[in-house]
mmCIF file of C-alpha atoms in Angstrom:
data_model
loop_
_atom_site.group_PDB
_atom_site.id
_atom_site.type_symbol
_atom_site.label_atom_id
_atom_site.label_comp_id
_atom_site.label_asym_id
_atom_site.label_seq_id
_atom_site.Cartn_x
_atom_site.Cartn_y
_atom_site.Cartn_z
ATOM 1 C CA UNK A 1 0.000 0.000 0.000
ATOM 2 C CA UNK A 2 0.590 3.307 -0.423
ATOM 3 C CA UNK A 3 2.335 5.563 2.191
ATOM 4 C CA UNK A 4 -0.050 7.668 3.628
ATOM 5 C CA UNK A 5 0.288 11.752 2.926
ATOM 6 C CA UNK A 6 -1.066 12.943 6.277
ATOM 7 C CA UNK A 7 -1.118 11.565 9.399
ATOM 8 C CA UNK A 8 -4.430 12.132 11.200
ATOM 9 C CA UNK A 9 -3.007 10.734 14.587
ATOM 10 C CA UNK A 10 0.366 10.573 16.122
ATOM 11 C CA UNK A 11 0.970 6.580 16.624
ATOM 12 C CA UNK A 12 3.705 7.199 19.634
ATOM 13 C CA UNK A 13 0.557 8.999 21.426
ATOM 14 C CA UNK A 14 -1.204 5.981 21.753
ATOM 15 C CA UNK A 15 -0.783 4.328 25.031
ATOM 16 C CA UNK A 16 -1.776 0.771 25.597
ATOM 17 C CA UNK A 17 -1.663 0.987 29.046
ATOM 18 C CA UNK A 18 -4.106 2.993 31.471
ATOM 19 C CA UNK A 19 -2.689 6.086 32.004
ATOM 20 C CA UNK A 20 -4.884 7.325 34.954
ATOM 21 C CA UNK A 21 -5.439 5.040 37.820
ATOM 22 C CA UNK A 22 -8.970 4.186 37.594
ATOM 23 C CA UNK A 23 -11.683 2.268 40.052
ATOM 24 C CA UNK A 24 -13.963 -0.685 38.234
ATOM 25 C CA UNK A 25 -16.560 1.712 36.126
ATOM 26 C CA UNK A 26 -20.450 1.562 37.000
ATOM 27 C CA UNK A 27 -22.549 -0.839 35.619
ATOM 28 C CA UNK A 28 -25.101 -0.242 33.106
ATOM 29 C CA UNK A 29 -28.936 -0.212 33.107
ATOM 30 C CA UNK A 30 -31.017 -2.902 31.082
ATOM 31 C CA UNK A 31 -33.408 -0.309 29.226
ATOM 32 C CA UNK A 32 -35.319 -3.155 27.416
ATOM 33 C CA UNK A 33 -33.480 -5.691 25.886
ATOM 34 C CA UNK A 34 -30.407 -3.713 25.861
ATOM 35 C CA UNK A 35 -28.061 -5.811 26.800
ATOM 36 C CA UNK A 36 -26.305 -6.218 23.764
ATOM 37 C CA UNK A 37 -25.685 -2.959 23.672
ATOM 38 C CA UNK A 38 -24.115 -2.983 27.102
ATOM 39 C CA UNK A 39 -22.204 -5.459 26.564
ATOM 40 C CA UNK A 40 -20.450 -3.871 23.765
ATOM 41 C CA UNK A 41 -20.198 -0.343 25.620
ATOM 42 C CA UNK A 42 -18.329 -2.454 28.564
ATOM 43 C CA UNK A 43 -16.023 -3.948 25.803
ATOM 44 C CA UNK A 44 -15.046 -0.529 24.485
ATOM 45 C CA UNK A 45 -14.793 1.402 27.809
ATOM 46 C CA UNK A 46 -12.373 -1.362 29.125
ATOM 47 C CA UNK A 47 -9.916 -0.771 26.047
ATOM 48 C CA UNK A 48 -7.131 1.114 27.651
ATOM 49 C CA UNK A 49 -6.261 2.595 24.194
ATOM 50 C CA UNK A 50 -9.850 3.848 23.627
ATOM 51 C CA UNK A 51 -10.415 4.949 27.027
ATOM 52 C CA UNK A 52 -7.172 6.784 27.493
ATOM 53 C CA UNK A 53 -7.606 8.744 24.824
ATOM 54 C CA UNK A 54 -11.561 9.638 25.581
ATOM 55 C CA UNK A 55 -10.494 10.441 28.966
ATOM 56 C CA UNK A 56 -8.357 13.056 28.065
ATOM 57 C CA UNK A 57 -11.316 14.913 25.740
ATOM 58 C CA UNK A 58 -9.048 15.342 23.217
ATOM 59 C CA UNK A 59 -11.587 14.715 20.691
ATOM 60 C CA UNK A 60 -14.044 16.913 21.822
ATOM 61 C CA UNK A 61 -11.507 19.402 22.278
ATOM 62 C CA UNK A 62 -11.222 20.078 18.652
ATOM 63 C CA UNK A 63 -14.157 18.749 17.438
ATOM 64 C CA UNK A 64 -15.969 20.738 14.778
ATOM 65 C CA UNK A 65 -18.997 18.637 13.712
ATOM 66 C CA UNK A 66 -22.123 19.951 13.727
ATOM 67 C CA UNK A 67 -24.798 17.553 15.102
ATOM 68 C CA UNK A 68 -24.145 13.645 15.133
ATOM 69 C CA UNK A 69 -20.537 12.697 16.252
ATOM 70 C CA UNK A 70 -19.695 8.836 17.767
ATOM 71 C CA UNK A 71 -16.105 10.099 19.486
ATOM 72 C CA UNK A 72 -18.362 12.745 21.511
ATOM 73 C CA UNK A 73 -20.980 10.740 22.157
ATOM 74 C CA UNK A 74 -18.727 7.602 23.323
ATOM 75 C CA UNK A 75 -16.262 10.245 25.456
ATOM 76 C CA UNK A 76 -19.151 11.338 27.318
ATOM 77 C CA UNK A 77 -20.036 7.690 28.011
ATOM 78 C CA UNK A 78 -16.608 6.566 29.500
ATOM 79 C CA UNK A 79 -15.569 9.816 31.662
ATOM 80 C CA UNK A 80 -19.292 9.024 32.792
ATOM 81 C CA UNK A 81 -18.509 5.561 33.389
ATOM 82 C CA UNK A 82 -15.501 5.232 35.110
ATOM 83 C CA UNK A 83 -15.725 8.600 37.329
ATOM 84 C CA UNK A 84 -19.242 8.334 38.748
ATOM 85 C CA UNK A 85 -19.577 7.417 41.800
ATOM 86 C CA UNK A 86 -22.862 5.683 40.807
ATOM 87 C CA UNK A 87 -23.595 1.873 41.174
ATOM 88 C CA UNK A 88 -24.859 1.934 37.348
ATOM 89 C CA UNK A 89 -25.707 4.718 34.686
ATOM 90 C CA UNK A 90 -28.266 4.575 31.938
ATOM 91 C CA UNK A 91 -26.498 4.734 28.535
ATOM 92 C CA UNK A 92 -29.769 6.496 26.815
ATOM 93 C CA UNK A 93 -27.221 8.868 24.972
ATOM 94 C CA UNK A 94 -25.382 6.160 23.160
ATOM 95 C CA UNK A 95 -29.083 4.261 22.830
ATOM 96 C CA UNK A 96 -30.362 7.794 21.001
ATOM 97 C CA UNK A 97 -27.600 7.968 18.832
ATOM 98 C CA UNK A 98 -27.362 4.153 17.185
ATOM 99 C CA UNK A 99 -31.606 4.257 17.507
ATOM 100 C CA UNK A 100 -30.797 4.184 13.195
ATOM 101 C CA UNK A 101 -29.136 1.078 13.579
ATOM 102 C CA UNK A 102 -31.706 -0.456 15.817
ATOM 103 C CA UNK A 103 -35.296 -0.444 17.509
ATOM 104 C CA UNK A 104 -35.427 -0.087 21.173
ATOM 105 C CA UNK A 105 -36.710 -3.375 22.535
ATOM 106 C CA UNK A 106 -35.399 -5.720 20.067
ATOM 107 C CA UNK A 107 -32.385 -8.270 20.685
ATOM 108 C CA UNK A 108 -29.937 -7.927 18.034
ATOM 109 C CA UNK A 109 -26.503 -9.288 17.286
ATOM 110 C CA UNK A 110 -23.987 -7.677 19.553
ATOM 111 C CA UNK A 111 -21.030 -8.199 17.046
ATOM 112 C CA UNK A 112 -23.301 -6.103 14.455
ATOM 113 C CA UNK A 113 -23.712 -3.198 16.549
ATOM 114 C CA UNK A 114 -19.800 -3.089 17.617
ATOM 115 C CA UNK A 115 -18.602 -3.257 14.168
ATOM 116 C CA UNK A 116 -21.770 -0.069 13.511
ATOM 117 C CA UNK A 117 -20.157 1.672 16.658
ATOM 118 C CA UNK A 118 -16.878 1.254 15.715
ATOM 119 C CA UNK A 119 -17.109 2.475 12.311
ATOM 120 C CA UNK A 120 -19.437 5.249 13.325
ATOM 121 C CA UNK A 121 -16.543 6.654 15.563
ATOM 122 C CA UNK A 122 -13.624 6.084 12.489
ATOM 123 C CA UNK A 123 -15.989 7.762 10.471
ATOM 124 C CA UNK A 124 -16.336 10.717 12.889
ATOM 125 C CA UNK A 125 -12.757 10.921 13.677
ATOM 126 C CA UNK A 126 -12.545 11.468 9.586
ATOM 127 C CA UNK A 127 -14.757 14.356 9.664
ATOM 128 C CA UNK A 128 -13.016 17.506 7.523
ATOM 129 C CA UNK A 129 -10.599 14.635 6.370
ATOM 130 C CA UNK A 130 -12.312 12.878 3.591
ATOM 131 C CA UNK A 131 -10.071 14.554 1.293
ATOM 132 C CA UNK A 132 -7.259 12.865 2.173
ATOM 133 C CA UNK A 133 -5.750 9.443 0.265
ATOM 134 C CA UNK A 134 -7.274 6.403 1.533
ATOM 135 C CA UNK A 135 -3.392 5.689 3.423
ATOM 136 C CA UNK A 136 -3.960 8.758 5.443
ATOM 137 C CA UNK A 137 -7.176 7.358 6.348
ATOM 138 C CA UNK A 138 -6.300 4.896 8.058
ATOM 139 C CA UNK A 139 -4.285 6.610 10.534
ATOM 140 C CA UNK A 140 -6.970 7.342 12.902
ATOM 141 C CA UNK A 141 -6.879 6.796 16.465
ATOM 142 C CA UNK A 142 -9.803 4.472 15.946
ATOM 143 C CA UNK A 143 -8.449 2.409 12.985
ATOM 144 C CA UNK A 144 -4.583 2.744 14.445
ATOM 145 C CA UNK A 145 -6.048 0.799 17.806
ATOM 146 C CA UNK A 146 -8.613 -1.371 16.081
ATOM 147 C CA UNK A 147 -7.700 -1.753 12.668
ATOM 148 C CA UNK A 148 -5.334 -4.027 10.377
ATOM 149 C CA UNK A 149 -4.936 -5.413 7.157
ATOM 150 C CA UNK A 150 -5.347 -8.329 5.246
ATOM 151 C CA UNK A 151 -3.864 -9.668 2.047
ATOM 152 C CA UNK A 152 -5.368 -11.733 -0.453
ATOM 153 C CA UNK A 153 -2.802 -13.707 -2.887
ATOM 154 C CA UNK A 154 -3.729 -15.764 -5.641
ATOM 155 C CA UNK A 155 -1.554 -17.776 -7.379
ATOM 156 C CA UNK A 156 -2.092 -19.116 -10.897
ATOM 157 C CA UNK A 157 -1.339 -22.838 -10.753
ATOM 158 C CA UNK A 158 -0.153 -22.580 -14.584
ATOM 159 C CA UNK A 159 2.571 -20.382 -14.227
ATOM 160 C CA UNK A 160 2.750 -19.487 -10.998
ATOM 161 C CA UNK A 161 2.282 -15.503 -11.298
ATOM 162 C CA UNK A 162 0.899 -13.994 -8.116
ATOM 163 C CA UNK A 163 -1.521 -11.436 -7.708
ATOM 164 C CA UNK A 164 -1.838 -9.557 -4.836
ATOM 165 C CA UNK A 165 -4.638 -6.856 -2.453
ATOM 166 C CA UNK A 166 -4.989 -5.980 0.601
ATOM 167 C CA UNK A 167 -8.117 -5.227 2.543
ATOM 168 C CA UNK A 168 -8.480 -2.537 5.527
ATOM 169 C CA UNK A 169 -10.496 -4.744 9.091
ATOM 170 C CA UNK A 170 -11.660 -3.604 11.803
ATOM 171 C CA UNK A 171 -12.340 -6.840 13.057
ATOM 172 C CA UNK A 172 -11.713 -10.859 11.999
ATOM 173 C CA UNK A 173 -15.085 -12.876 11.584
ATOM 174 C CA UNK A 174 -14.192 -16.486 11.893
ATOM 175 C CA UNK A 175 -16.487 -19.542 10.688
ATOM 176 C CA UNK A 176 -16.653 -21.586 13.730
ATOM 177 C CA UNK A 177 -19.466 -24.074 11.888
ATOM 178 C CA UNK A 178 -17.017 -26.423 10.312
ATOM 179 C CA UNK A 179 -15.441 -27.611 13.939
ATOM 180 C CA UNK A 180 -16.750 -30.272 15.999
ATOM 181 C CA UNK A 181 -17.962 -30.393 19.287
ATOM 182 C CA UNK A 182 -20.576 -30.121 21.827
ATOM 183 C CA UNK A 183 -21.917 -27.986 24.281
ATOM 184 C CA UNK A 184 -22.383 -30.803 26.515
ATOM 185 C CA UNK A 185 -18.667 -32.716 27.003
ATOM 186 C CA UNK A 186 -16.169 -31.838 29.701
ATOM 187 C CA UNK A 187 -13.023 -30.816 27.649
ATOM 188 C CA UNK A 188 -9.839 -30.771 30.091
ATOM 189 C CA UNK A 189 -7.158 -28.415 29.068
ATOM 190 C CA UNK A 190 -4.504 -25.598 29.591
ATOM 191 C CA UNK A 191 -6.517 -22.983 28.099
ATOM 192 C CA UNK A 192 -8.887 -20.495 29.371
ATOM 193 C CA UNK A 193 -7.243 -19.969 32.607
ATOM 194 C CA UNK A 194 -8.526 -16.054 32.653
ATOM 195 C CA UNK A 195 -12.151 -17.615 31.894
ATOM 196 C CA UNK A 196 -12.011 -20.042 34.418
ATOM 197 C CA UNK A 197 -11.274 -17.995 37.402
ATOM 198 C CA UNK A 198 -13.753 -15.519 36.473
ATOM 199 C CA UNK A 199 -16.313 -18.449 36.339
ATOM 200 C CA UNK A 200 -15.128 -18.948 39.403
ATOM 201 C CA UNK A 201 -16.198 -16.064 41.033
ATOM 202 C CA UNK A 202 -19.287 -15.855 38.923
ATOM 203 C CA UNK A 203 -20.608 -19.364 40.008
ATOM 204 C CA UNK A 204 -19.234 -20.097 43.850
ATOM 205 C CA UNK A 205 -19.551 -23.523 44.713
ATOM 206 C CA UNK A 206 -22.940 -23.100 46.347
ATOM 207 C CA UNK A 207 -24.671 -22.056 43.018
ATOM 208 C CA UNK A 208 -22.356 -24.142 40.896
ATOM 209 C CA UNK A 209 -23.377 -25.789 37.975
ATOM 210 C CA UNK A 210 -23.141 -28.575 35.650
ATOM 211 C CA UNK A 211 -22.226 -26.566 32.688
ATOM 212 C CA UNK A 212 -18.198 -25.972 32.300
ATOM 213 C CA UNK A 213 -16.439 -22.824 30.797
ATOM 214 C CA UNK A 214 -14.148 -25.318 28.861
ATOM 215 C CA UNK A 215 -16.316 -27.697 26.661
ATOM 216 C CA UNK A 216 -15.070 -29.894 24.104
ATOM 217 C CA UNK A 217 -15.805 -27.648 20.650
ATOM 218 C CA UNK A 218 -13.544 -26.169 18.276
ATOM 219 C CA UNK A 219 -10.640 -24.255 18.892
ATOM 220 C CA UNK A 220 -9.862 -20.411 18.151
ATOM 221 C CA UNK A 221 -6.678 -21.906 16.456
ATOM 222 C CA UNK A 222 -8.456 -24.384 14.302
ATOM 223 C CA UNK A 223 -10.698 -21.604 13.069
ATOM 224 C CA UNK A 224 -7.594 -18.549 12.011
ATOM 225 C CA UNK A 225 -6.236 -22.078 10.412
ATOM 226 C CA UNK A 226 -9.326 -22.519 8.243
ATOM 227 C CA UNK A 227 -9.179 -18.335 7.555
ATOM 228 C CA UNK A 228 -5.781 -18.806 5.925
ATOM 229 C CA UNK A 229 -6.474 -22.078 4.121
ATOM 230 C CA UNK A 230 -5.851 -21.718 0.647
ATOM 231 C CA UNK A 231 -8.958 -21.820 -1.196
ATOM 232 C CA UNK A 232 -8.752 -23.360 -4.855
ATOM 233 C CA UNK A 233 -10.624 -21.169 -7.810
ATOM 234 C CA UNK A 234 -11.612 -23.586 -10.603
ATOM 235 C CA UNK A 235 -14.567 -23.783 -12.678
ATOM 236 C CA UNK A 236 -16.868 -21.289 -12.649
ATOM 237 C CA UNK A 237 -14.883 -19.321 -10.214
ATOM 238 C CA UNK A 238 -11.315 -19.774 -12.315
ATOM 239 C CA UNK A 239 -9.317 -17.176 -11.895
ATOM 240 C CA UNK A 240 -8.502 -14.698 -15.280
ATOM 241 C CA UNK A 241 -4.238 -14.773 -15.327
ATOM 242 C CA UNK A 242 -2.725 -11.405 -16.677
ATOM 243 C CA UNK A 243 0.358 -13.921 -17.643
ATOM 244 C CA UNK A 244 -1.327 -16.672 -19.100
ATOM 245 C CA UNK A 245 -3.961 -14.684 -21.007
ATOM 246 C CA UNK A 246 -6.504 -17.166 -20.005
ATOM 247 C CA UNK A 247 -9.088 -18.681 -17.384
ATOM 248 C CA UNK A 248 -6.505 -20.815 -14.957
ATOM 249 C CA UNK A 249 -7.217 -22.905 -11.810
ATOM 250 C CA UNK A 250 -5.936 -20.788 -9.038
ATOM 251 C CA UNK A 251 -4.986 -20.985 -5.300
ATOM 252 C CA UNK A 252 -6.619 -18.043 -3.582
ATOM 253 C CA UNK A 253 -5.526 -17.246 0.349
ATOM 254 C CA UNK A 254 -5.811 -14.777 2.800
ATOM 255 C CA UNK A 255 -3.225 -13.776 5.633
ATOM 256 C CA UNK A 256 -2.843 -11.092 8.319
ATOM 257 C CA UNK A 257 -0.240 -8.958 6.997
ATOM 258 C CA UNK A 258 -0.480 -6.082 9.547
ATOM 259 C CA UNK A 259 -1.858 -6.154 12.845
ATOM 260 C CA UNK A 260 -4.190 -4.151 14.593
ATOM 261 C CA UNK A 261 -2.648 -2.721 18.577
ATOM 262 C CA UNK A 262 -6.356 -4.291 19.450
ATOM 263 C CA UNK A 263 -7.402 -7.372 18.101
ATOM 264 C CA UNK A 264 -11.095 -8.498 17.831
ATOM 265 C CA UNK A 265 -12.302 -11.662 16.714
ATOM 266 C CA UNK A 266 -15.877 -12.456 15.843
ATOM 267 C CA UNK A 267 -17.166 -16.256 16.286
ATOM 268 C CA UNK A 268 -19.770 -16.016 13.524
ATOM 269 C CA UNK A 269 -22.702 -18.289 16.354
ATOM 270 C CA UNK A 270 -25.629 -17.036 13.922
ATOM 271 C CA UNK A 271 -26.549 -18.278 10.463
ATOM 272 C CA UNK A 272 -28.815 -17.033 7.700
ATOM 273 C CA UNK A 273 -31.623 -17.707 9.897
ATOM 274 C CA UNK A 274 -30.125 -15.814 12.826
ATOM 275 C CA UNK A 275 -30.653 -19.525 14.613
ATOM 276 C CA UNK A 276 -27.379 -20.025 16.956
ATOM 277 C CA UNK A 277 -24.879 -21.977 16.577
ATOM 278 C CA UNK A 278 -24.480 -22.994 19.911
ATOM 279 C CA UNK A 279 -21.139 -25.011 20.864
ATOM 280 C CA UNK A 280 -18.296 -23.526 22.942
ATOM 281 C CA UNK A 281 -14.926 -22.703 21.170
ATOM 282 C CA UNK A 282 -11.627 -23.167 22.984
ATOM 283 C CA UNK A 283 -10.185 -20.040 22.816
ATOM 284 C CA UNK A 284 -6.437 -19.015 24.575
ATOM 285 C CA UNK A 285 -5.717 -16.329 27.339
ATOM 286 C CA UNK A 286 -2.440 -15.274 24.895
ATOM 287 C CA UNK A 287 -2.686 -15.204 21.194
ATOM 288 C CA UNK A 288 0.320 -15.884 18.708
ATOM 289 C CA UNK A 289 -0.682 -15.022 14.819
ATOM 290 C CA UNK A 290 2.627 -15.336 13.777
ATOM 291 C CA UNK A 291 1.330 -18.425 11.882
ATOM 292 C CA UNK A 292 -1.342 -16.627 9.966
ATOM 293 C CA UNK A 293 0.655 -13.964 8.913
ATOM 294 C CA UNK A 294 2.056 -12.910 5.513
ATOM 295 C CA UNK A 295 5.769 -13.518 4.820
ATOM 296 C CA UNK A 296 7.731 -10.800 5.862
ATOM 297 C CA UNK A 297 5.253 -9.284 7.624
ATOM 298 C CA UNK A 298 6.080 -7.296 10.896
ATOM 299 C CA UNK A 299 6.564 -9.521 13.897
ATOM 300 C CA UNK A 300 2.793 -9.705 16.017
ATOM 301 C CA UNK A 301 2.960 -9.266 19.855
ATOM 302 C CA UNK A 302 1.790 -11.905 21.559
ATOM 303 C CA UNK A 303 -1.328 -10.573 22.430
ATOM 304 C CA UNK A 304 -3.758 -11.292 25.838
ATOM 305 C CA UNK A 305 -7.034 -11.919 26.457
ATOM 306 C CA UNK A 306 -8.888 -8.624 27.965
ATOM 307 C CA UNK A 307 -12.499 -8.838 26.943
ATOM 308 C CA UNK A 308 -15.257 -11.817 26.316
ATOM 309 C CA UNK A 309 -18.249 -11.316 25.315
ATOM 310 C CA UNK A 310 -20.984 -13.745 25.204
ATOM 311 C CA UNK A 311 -24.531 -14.775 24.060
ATOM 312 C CA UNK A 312 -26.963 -17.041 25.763
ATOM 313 C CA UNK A 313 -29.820 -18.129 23.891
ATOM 314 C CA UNK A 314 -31.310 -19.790 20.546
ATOM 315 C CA UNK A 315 -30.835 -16.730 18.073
ATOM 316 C CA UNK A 316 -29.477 -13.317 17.770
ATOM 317 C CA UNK A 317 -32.832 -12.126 18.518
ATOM 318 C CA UNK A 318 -33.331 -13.661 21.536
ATOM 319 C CA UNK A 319 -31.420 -14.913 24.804
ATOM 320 C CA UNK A 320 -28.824 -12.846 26.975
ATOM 321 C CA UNK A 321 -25.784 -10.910 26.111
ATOM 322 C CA UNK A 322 -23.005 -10.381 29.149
ATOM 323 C CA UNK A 323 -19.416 -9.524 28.806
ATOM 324 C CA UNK A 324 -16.033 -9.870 31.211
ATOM 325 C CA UNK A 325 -13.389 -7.468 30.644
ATOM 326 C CA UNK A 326 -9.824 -7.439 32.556
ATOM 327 C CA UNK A 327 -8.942 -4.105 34.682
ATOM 328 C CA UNK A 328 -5.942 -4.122 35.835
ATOM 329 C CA UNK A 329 -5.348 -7.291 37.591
ATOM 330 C CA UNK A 330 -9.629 -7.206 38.170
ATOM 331 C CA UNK A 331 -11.880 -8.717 36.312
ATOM 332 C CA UNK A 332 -14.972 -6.710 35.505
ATOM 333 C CA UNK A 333 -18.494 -8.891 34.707
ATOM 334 C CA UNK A 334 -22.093 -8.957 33.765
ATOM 335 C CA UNK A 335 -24.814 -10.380 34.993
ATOM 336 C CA UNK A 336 -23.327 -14.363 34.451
ATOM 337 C CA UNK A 337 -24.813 -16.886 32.466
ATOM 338 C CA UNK A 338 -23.803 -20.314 31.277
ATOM 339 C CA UNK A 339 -22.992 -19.836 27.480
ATOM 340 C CA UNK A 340 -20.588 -18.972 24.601
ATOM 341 C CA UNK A 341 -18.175 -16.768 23.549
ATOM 342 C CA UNK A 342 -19.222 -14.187 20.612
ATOM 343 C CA UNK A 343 -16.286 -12.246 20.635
ATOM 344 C CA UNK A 344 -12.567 -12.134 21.699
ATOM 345 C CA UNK A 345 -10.866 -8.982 22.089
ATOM 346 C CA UNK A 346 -7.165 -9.568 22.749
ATOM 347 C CA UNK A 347 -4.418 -6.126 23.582
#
């Protein structure tokens, strides 16, 4: 890609760490089938990136929109959040704002409405910049914490020319259908070890039950395997080679070839239907994607677990959404139910 002719945020500002010593944030009020959208507010605020940098009002400081802007909006939220001195706080001002995206009183997919939020406030921190080259773009705050990029190579099985683009994410969506498992089996293991002291806590002994955080299902791994798995174009979908002049068979795969500072992954649970796909993925406390990276890309950090967020329920229109996020060396939680992961977020 391109080197990009402005940039819209200094990187060496960003601080991954929390800056300001804060105490666990309030909760958040259920205003009718809002939990989803708590959850992902929770999520957000707990992203010491994010929240450093709303803390500070920076944005707001310079902001020159008139009307509508997401940064605002979501800076009021967190200095709310973690300064009150309130149990909980209503989130009605983010509820008002993404009321576009959804209707009050209706369950609706959680990853949906962080990947609307998300790009609502890249979009906002773009305002007076549209101008600029698509490079300088993507140096946002927003898109410098959560985004990355991915390449797409094909490779003509002929003559072996390779073709290749890249593609701006916010987030990874990974197919989790494919995998084995059940929601029912006892799977022992080294993973999980952040989710199973928190389960710990959220189900003592005396209201314990037989459902267990670490089921035998698919794996996290298996599925960023299957997202770099070459995929073979032939047939109908052959691929045109510039070299060979011609319709070739083809070998089509996607890597990571530069990594986001936060790094979300999306278990796709719902199909067309919206009906849930309902077994537990083993998923680790650290992450290493130096295997599904592009050669020669930048070495990845190993990156750890801070936020979970999970659905309980049949379909994306029904059930429970609840999240955990790490503070510090706390753990902050929902309202727990026995379930399964939606999405990852690893720092």
């Amino acid at each position: 890609m391109a080197l990009p002719q402005k940039i819209l945020f200094p990187p060496e500002k960003i601080c991954m760490d929390w800056q300001q010593r804060q105490r666990a944030g309030a909760g958040l009020y259920n205003l009718g089938n809002t939990c989803f959208l708590n959850s992902v507010l929770r999520c957000l605020t707990y992203t010491p990136p994010l929240a450093n940098y709303l803390l500070s009002r920076e944005h707001s400081d310079s902001c020159c929109q008139q009307g509508f802007c997401m940064m605002c909006i979501m800076e009021v939220h967190v200095n709310d959040a973690l300064s009150t001195s309130a149990c909980a706080i209503q989130p009605r001002a983010i509820i008002n704002a993404l009321s576009w995206h959804f209707t009050l009183g209706v369950q609706e997919d959680a990853h949906d409405l962080l990947r609307c939020t998300v790009t609502a406030m890249q979009r906002a921190c773009l305002a007076g910049s549209s101008a600029w080259d698509i490079s300088s773009q993507y140096t946002t705050i927003v898109h410098q914490i959560f985004g990355g990029f991915l390449r797409s190579r094909v490779m003509c099985c002929s003559c072996k020319a390779v073709s290749d683009s890249y593609k701006a994410f916010l987030d990874v969506p990974l197919d989790i259908k494919g995998h084995g498992g059940s929601p029912q089996r006892q799977l022992p293991g080294s993973h999980g070890q952040l989710l199973l002291s928190v389960w710990a806590r959220a189900f003592p002994p005396a209201q314990s039950t037989p459902f267990s955080p670490l089921q035998a299902a698919s794996s996290v791994a298996a599925s960023l395997e299957d997202f770099v798995k070459p995929e073979r174009l032939a047939g109908e979908n052959s691929f045109r080679c510039s070299r060979c002049g011609k319709k070739v068979t083809a070998l089509k795969r996607f890597t990571i070839d530069r990594m986001p500072r936060a790094h979300t992954l999306c278990l796709k649970r719902f199909d067309f239907s919206s009906k849930k796909i309902g077994k537990f993925v083993q998923y680790p406390q650290y992450l290493d994607l130096r295997p599904y990276m592009s050669q020669g890309a930048a070495e990845p950090p190993l990156y750890t677990l801070y936020a979970v967020l999970v659905h309980s329920g049949g379909s994306s229109q029904a059930g429970h959404y609840f999240c955990y996020t790490k503070f510090y060396a706390c753990v902050v939680q929902e309202k727990p139910c026995s379930s399964s992961p939606h999405v990852l977020a690893f720092l």
